[in-house]
Coordinates of C-alpha atoms in Angstrom, one line a residue:
Chain A
M1 CA -25.3 -1.7 8.4
L2 CA -23.8 -0.7 11.7
A3 CA -25.7 2.1 13.3
M4 CA -24.8 5.6 12.5
G5 CA -22.2 6.8 14.9
A6 CA -20.7 3.3 15.4
T7 CA -17.0 3.8 15.9
L8 CA -14.2 2.2 13.9
L9 CA -10.6 2.4 14.8
V10 CA -8.4 2.5 11.7
V11 CA -4.8 1.5 12.4
D12 CA -2.3 2.1 9.6
D13 CA 1.0 4.0 9.4
D14 CA 0.1 5.4 6.0
T15 CA -2.2 8.4 6.2
L16 CA -3.4 7.8 2.7
I17 CA -4.6 4.3 3.5
R18 CA -6.5 5.6 6.5
E19 CA -8.1 8.2 4.3
M20 CA -9.0 5.6 1.7
V21 CA -10.5 3.4 4.4
K22 CA -12.7 6.2 5.7
D23 CA -13.8 7.2 2.2
S24 CA -14.6 3.6 1.4
L25 CA -16.8 3.4 4.4
A26 CA -18.5 6.8 4.0
A27 CA -21.8 5.2 3.1
G28 CA -21.9 3.6 6.5
H29 CA -21.8 7.0 8.3
Y30 CA -19.4 5.6 10.9
A31 CA -17.3 7.6 13.3
F32 CA -13.6 7.0 13.1
L33 CA -10.6 6.9 15.3
E34 CA -7.2 6.8 13.8
A35 CA -3.9 5.4 15.0
S36 CA -0.6 5.3 13.0
N37 CA 0.9 2.4 15.0
G38 CA -0.1 -0.4 17.4
R39 CA 0.9 1.5 20.5
E40 CA -1.4 4.4 19.7
A41 CA -4.2 1.9 18.9
I42 CA -3.9 0.1 22.2
E43 CA -3.9 3.5 24.0
L44 CA -7.1 4.4 22.2
I45 CA -8.7 1.0 23.0
D46 CA -7.8 1.4 26.7
R47 CA -9.6 4.7 26.8
G48 CA -12.8 3.0 25.4
P49 CA -13.1 0.2 22.9
P50 CA -14.4 1.1 19.5
D51 CA -17.0 -1.1 17.8
A52 CA -14.4 -2.6 15.4
V53 CA -10.8 -2.3 14.4
I54 CA -9.3 -2.2 10.9
L55 CA -5.6 -3.1 11.3
D56 CA -2.6 -3.1 9.1
L57 CA -0.1 -5.9 9.6
L58 CA 3.2 -4.1 8.7
M59 CA 3.7 -1.1 11.0
P60 CA 6.4 0.7 12.9
E61 CA 7.1 0.1 16.6
Q62 CA 5.2 -3.1 16.8
S63 CA 3.7 -5.5 14.3
G64 CA 0.1 -5.8 13.5
F65 CA 0.1 -9.4 14.8
D66 CA 1.5 -8.2 18.2
T67 CA -1.2 -5.5 18.2
L68 CA -3.9 -8.0 17.4
L69 CA -2.8 -10.2 20.3
Q70 CA -2.9 -7.2 22.7
I71 CA -6.3 -6.3 21.5
R72 CA -7.5 -9.9 22.1
E73 CA -6.1 -9.7 25.7
R74 CA -8.0 -6.5 26.3
A75 CA -11.2 -7.0 24.4
P76 CA -11.7 -10.6 23.3
A77 CA -14.9 -10.0 21.4
L78 CA -13.8 -6.8 19.6
P79 CA -14.0 -7.5 15.8
V80 CA -10.7 -6.9 14.0
I81 CA -10.4 -6.7 10.2
I82 CA -6.9 -7.2 8.9
L83 CA -6.1 -4.9 5.9
S84 CA -2.7 -5.8 4.5
S85 CA -0.7 -5.9 1.3
L86 CA 0.9 -9.1 2.6
D87 CA -1.1 -12.0 1.3
T88 CA 0.3 -15.5 1.5
P89 CA -2.4 -18.1 2.4
E90 CA -0.4 -19.1 5.4
L91 CA -0.3 -15.6 6.6
V92 CA -4.0 -15.2 6.2
Q93 CA -4.6 -18.4 8.2
E94 CA -2.2 -17.2 10.9
A95 CA -4.1 -13.9 11.2
L96 CA -7.4 -15.6 11.4
A97 CA -6.1 -18.1 14.0
A98 CA -4.8 -15.2 16.0
G99 CA -8.3 -13.8 16.2
A100 CA -8.8 -11.7 13.2
S101 CA -12.4 -11.5 12.0
S102 CA -11.5 -11.2 8.4
F103 CA -8.6 -10.5 6.1
I104 CA -8.7 -8.0 3.2
I105 CA -5.8 -7.6 0.8
K106 CA -4.6 -4.2 -0.3
P107 CA -5.4 -2.9 -2.8
F108 CA -9.1 -3.4 -2.0
Q109 CA -12.4 -2.5 -3.5
P110 CA -14.3 -0.1 -1.4
A111 CA -17.4 -2.3 -1.6
E112 CA -15.3 -5.2 -0.3
L113 CA -14.3 -3.4 2.9
L114 CA -17.8 -2.1 3.4
E115 CA -19.2 -5.6 3.1
A116 CA -16.7 -6.9 5.6
V117 CA -17.7 -4.2 8.1
Q118 CA -21.3 -4.9 7.6
H119 CA -20.7 -8.6 8.1
L120 CA -19.1 -7.8 11.5
E121 CA -22.4 -6.5 12.6
I122 CA -24.2 -9.7 11.6
Q123 CA -21.6 -11.7 13.6
R124 CA -22.2 -9.7 16.7
R125 CA -26.0 -10.0 16.6
P126 CA -27.2 -12.5 19.3
Chain B
M1 CA 8.5 -24.5 12.3
S2 CA 10.4 -21.4 13.4
T3 CA 8.8 -18.0 13.7
Y4 CA 10.5 -14.6 13.4
W5 CA 9.9 -10.9 13.4
V6 CA 11.5 -8.9 10.6
V7 CA 12.0 -5.2 10.0
D8 CA 12.1 -3.4 6.6
D9 CA 14.1 -0.3 5.9
S10 CA 11.1 1.9 6.8
G11 CA 11.2 0.5 10.3
R12 CA 8.0 -1.5 9.9
I13 CA 7.7 -4.7 11.7
L14 CA 6.1 -8.0 10.7
G15 CA 5.8 -10.9 13.1
P16 CA 5.6 -13.4 14.5
V17 CA 5.4 -15.3 11.2
S18 CA 6.9 -18.5 10.0
D19 CA 10.1 -18.5 7.9
S20 CA 8.1 -20.0 5.1
V21 CA 5.7 -17.0 5.1
I22 CA 8.7 -14.6 5.0
R23 CA 10.3 -16.5 2.2
D24 CA 7.1 -16.5 0.2
L25 CA 6.5 -12.8 0.7
V26 CA 10.1 -11.9 -0.2
T27 CA 10.2 -14.1 -3.2
R28 CA 7.1 -12.5 -4.6
G29 CA 8.3 -9.0 -3.8
R30 CA 5.6 -8.3 -1.3
L31 CA 8.2 -7.8 1.4
Q32 CA 11.3 -5.9 0.4
R33 CA 14.5 -4.6 1.8
L34 CA 14.6 -6.4 5.1
T35 CA 17.2 -5.0 7.6
K36 CA 16.8 -6.7 10.9
G37 CA 15.3 -9.8 12.4
S38 CA 14.4 -11.3 15.7
R39 CA 13.5 -14.7 17.1
D40 CA 11.5 -13.3 20.0
G41 CA 10.3 -9.9 18.9
K42 CA 12.6 -8.2 21.5
T43 CA 16.2 -8.9 20.6
W44 CA 16.9 -7.5 17.2
L45 CA 19.9 -8.5 15.1
P46 CA 21.2 -7.4 11.7
L47 CA 19.9 -9.8 9.1
A48 CA 23.4 -11.1 8.5
A49 CA 23.4 -12.5 12.1
L50 CA 20.4 -14.7 11.3
P51 CA 21.6 -17.0 8.5
E52 CA 18.2 -18.6 8.1
L53 CA 16.8 -15.1 7.2
S54 CA 19.8 -13.5 5.6
S55 CA 19.7 -16.2 2.9
L56 CA 16.4 -14.7 1.9
T57 CA 17.9 -11.4 0.9
G58 CA 19.3 -13.0 -2.2
L59 CA 15.7 -13.8 -3.1
Q60 CA 14.5 -10.2 -2.8
A61 CA 12.8 -8.6 -5.7
P62 CA 14.5 -5.7 -7.3
A63 CA 14.1 -2.4 -5.3
P64 CA 11.9 0.2 -6.8
V65 CA 13.5 2.4 -9.5
A66 CA 15.9 4.8 -7.7
A67 CA 15.3 8.5 -7.7
G68 CA 17.6 10.4 -10.0
P69 CA 17.2 11.6 -13.5
F70 CA 13.4 11.4 -14.0
G71 CA 11.6 10.4 -17.1
G72 CA 12.7 9.0 -20.4
W73 CA 11.8 5.9 -22.2
T74 CA 13.5 2.9 -23.8
R75 CA 12.8 0.9 -26.9
G76 CA 13.1 -2.9 -26.5
S77 CA 14.4 -5.4 -29.0
D78 CA 10.8 -6.0 -29.9
Q79 CA 10.7 -2.2 -30.9
K80 CA 8.1 -1.7 -28.1
V81 CA 8.5 1.6 -26.2
R82 CA 8.6 1.1 -22.4
V83 CA 8.3 3.7 -19.7
E84 CA 9.2 2.9 -16.1
L85 CA 9.0 5.7 -13.5
A86 CA 9.4 5.9 -9.8
V87 CA 6.7 8.3 -8.7
T88 CA 7.5 10.2 -5.5
A89 CA 5.6 13.0 -3.8
E90 CA 7.9 15.5 -5.5
R91 CA 7.0 14.1 -8.9
A92 CA 3.2 14.0 -8.5
G93 CA 2.9 17.0 -10.7
I94 CA 3.2 14.7 -13.8
F95 CA -0.5 14.0 -13.3
T96 CA -1.6 17.6 -13.1
D97 CA 0.9 19.9 -14.8
V98 CA 0.0 19.2 -18.4
Q99 CA -3.7 19.3 -19.0
A100 CA -3.8 17.3 -22.2
A101 CA -2.0 14.5 -20.3
S102 CA -3.4 14.9 -16.9
L103 CA -5.0 12.3 -14.7
A104 CA -8.4 13.9 -15.5
N105 CA -7.7 12.7 -19.0
G106 CA -6.3 9.3 -17.9
G107 CA -2.7 10.2 -18.4
F108 CA 0.5 11.9 -17.3
F109 CA 3.3 14.0 -18.5
L110 CA 6.5 12.1 -19.3
P111 CA 9.6 14.3 -19.2
C112 CA 12.1 13.2 -21.9
E113 CA 14.6 14.8 -24.1
K114 CA 13.8 12.7 -27.2
S115 CA 10.2 12.9 -28.2
L116 CA 8.0 10.1 -29.6
P117 CA 5.5 10.0 -32.4
I118 CA 1.9 10.8 -31.5
F119 CA -0.1 7.6 -31.0
E120 CA 3.0 5.5 -30.5
P121 CA 2.0 2.6 -28.2
V122 CA 3.8 2.5 -24.9
D123 CA 4.0 0.0 -22.1
V124 CA 4.0 1.9 -18.8
M125 CA 5.0 0.8 -15.3
L126 CA 4.6 3.4 -12.5
H127 CA 6.2 2.6 -9.2
F128 CA 4.5 4.7 -6.6
Q129 CA 6.4 5.2 -3.4
T130 CA 4.9 6.0 0.0
P131 CA 2.5 4.3 -0.3
T132 CA 4.1 1.6 -2.4
R133 CA 2.0 0.5 -5.4
D134 CA 2.8 -0.5 -8.9
I135 CA 0.5 0.4 -11.7
A136 CA 1.1 -1.0 -15.2
G137 CA -0.8 -0.6 -18.4
A138 CA -0.8 0.0 -22.1
A139 CA -0.8 3.6 -23.2
R140 CA -0.3 5.9 -26.1
I141 CA 1.6 9.1 -26.7
V142 CA -1.0 11.9 -27.2
C143 CA 1.0 15.1 -27.5
E144 CA 4.4 16.7 -27.5
V145 CA 5.2 19.1 -24.6
N146 CA 7.7 21.8 -25.4
L147 CA 7.5 24.5 -22.8
T148 CA 10.1 26.7 -21.2
N149 CA 10.4 24.5 -18.2
K150 CA 8.9 21.2 -19.5
R151 CA 10.0 19.1 -22.3
G152 CA 8.6 15.7 -23.0
V153 CA 5.4 14.0 -24.1
G154 CA 1.9 13.4 -22.9
V155 CA 0.9 9.8 -22.3
R156 CA -2.6 8.4 -21.8
F157 CA -3.5 5.0 -20.6
L158 CA -5.7 3.0 -23.0
S159 CA -7.6 1.9 -19.9
L160 CA -7.0 2.8 -16.3
S161 CA -9.1 1.0 -13.8
A162 CA -11.3 3.0 -11.5
E163 CA -9.3 1.7 -8.6
D164 CA -6.0 2.7 -10.0
K165 CA -7.3 6.1 -11.0
R166 CA -8.7 6.6 -7.5
F167 CA -5.3 5.6 -6.0
I168 CA -3.5 8.2 -8.1
E169 CA -6.1 10.8 -7.2
Y170 CA -5.4 10.2 -3.5
F171 CA -1.7 10.2 -4.1
V172 CA -1.9 13.6 -5.9
R173 CA -4.3 15.0 -3.4
R174 CA -2.1 14.0 -0.5
T175 CA 1.2 15.1 -2.0
Q176 CA 0.0 18.4 -3.4
P177 CA -2.4 19.8 -0.8
Q178 CA -1.8 23.3 -2.0
R179 CA -3.2 22.6 -5.4

């Protein structure tokens, strides 16, 4: 698991979803940053990149895809998990091609999200 | 292949994605009530001004059940009772207000003028709004409710998945922080 205190940025315009994500990952003892749209997320990343980002695709102000591209420009190695209720295979492929580390479809099982986050750590190990 | 950005009536944006992705999402009801579109993510046009996207509106799945008179049930031609509710924040009390049919007991209070027999089987569809989620399941009538300010029946799901129950718990907790 990621070390205690590792920071995850949760980006979703729905407060409830952000709460569910945090609760789902409670066993990991992570620290969380929250953003309700892509612009807020980029501002937080510019202040200091988190260890990973959990990002919704459908958000106000700017899309999750556009946010993902901006994240890639700023922090190419920063892992990003897409968490979305939009789920066509082509969309999943486009998200992964745009640099997403993994794609989780809402509604999700808490264990599924925790496993995805844990897998990120494995990917980042040298 | 053309790519587009689209906006729904909540102002949420998706893009850039291909027209085929949009069509797929709309057809399956995953993406609803589109209002605007863009070919570059900067210049936004009413959907009607983008014929290739506006043609999709005819494919859109029915909108969630509108707010209005809340509750009630219908009996289909197969004699099966059906309940379809749009659950908004203001209506979250259906899961807490009547103990015998509360979420803690795997159920909810169904306001209705005409009662139903206890143990009557019911097909339930709950359309949660903000966040959007549909929960469907088989249920039974478990009690009559005839209080000064509440008239209806208590309904309990025969089986409610842990995930669905958890979602409803979050929904109630968020919408009724004073409780």
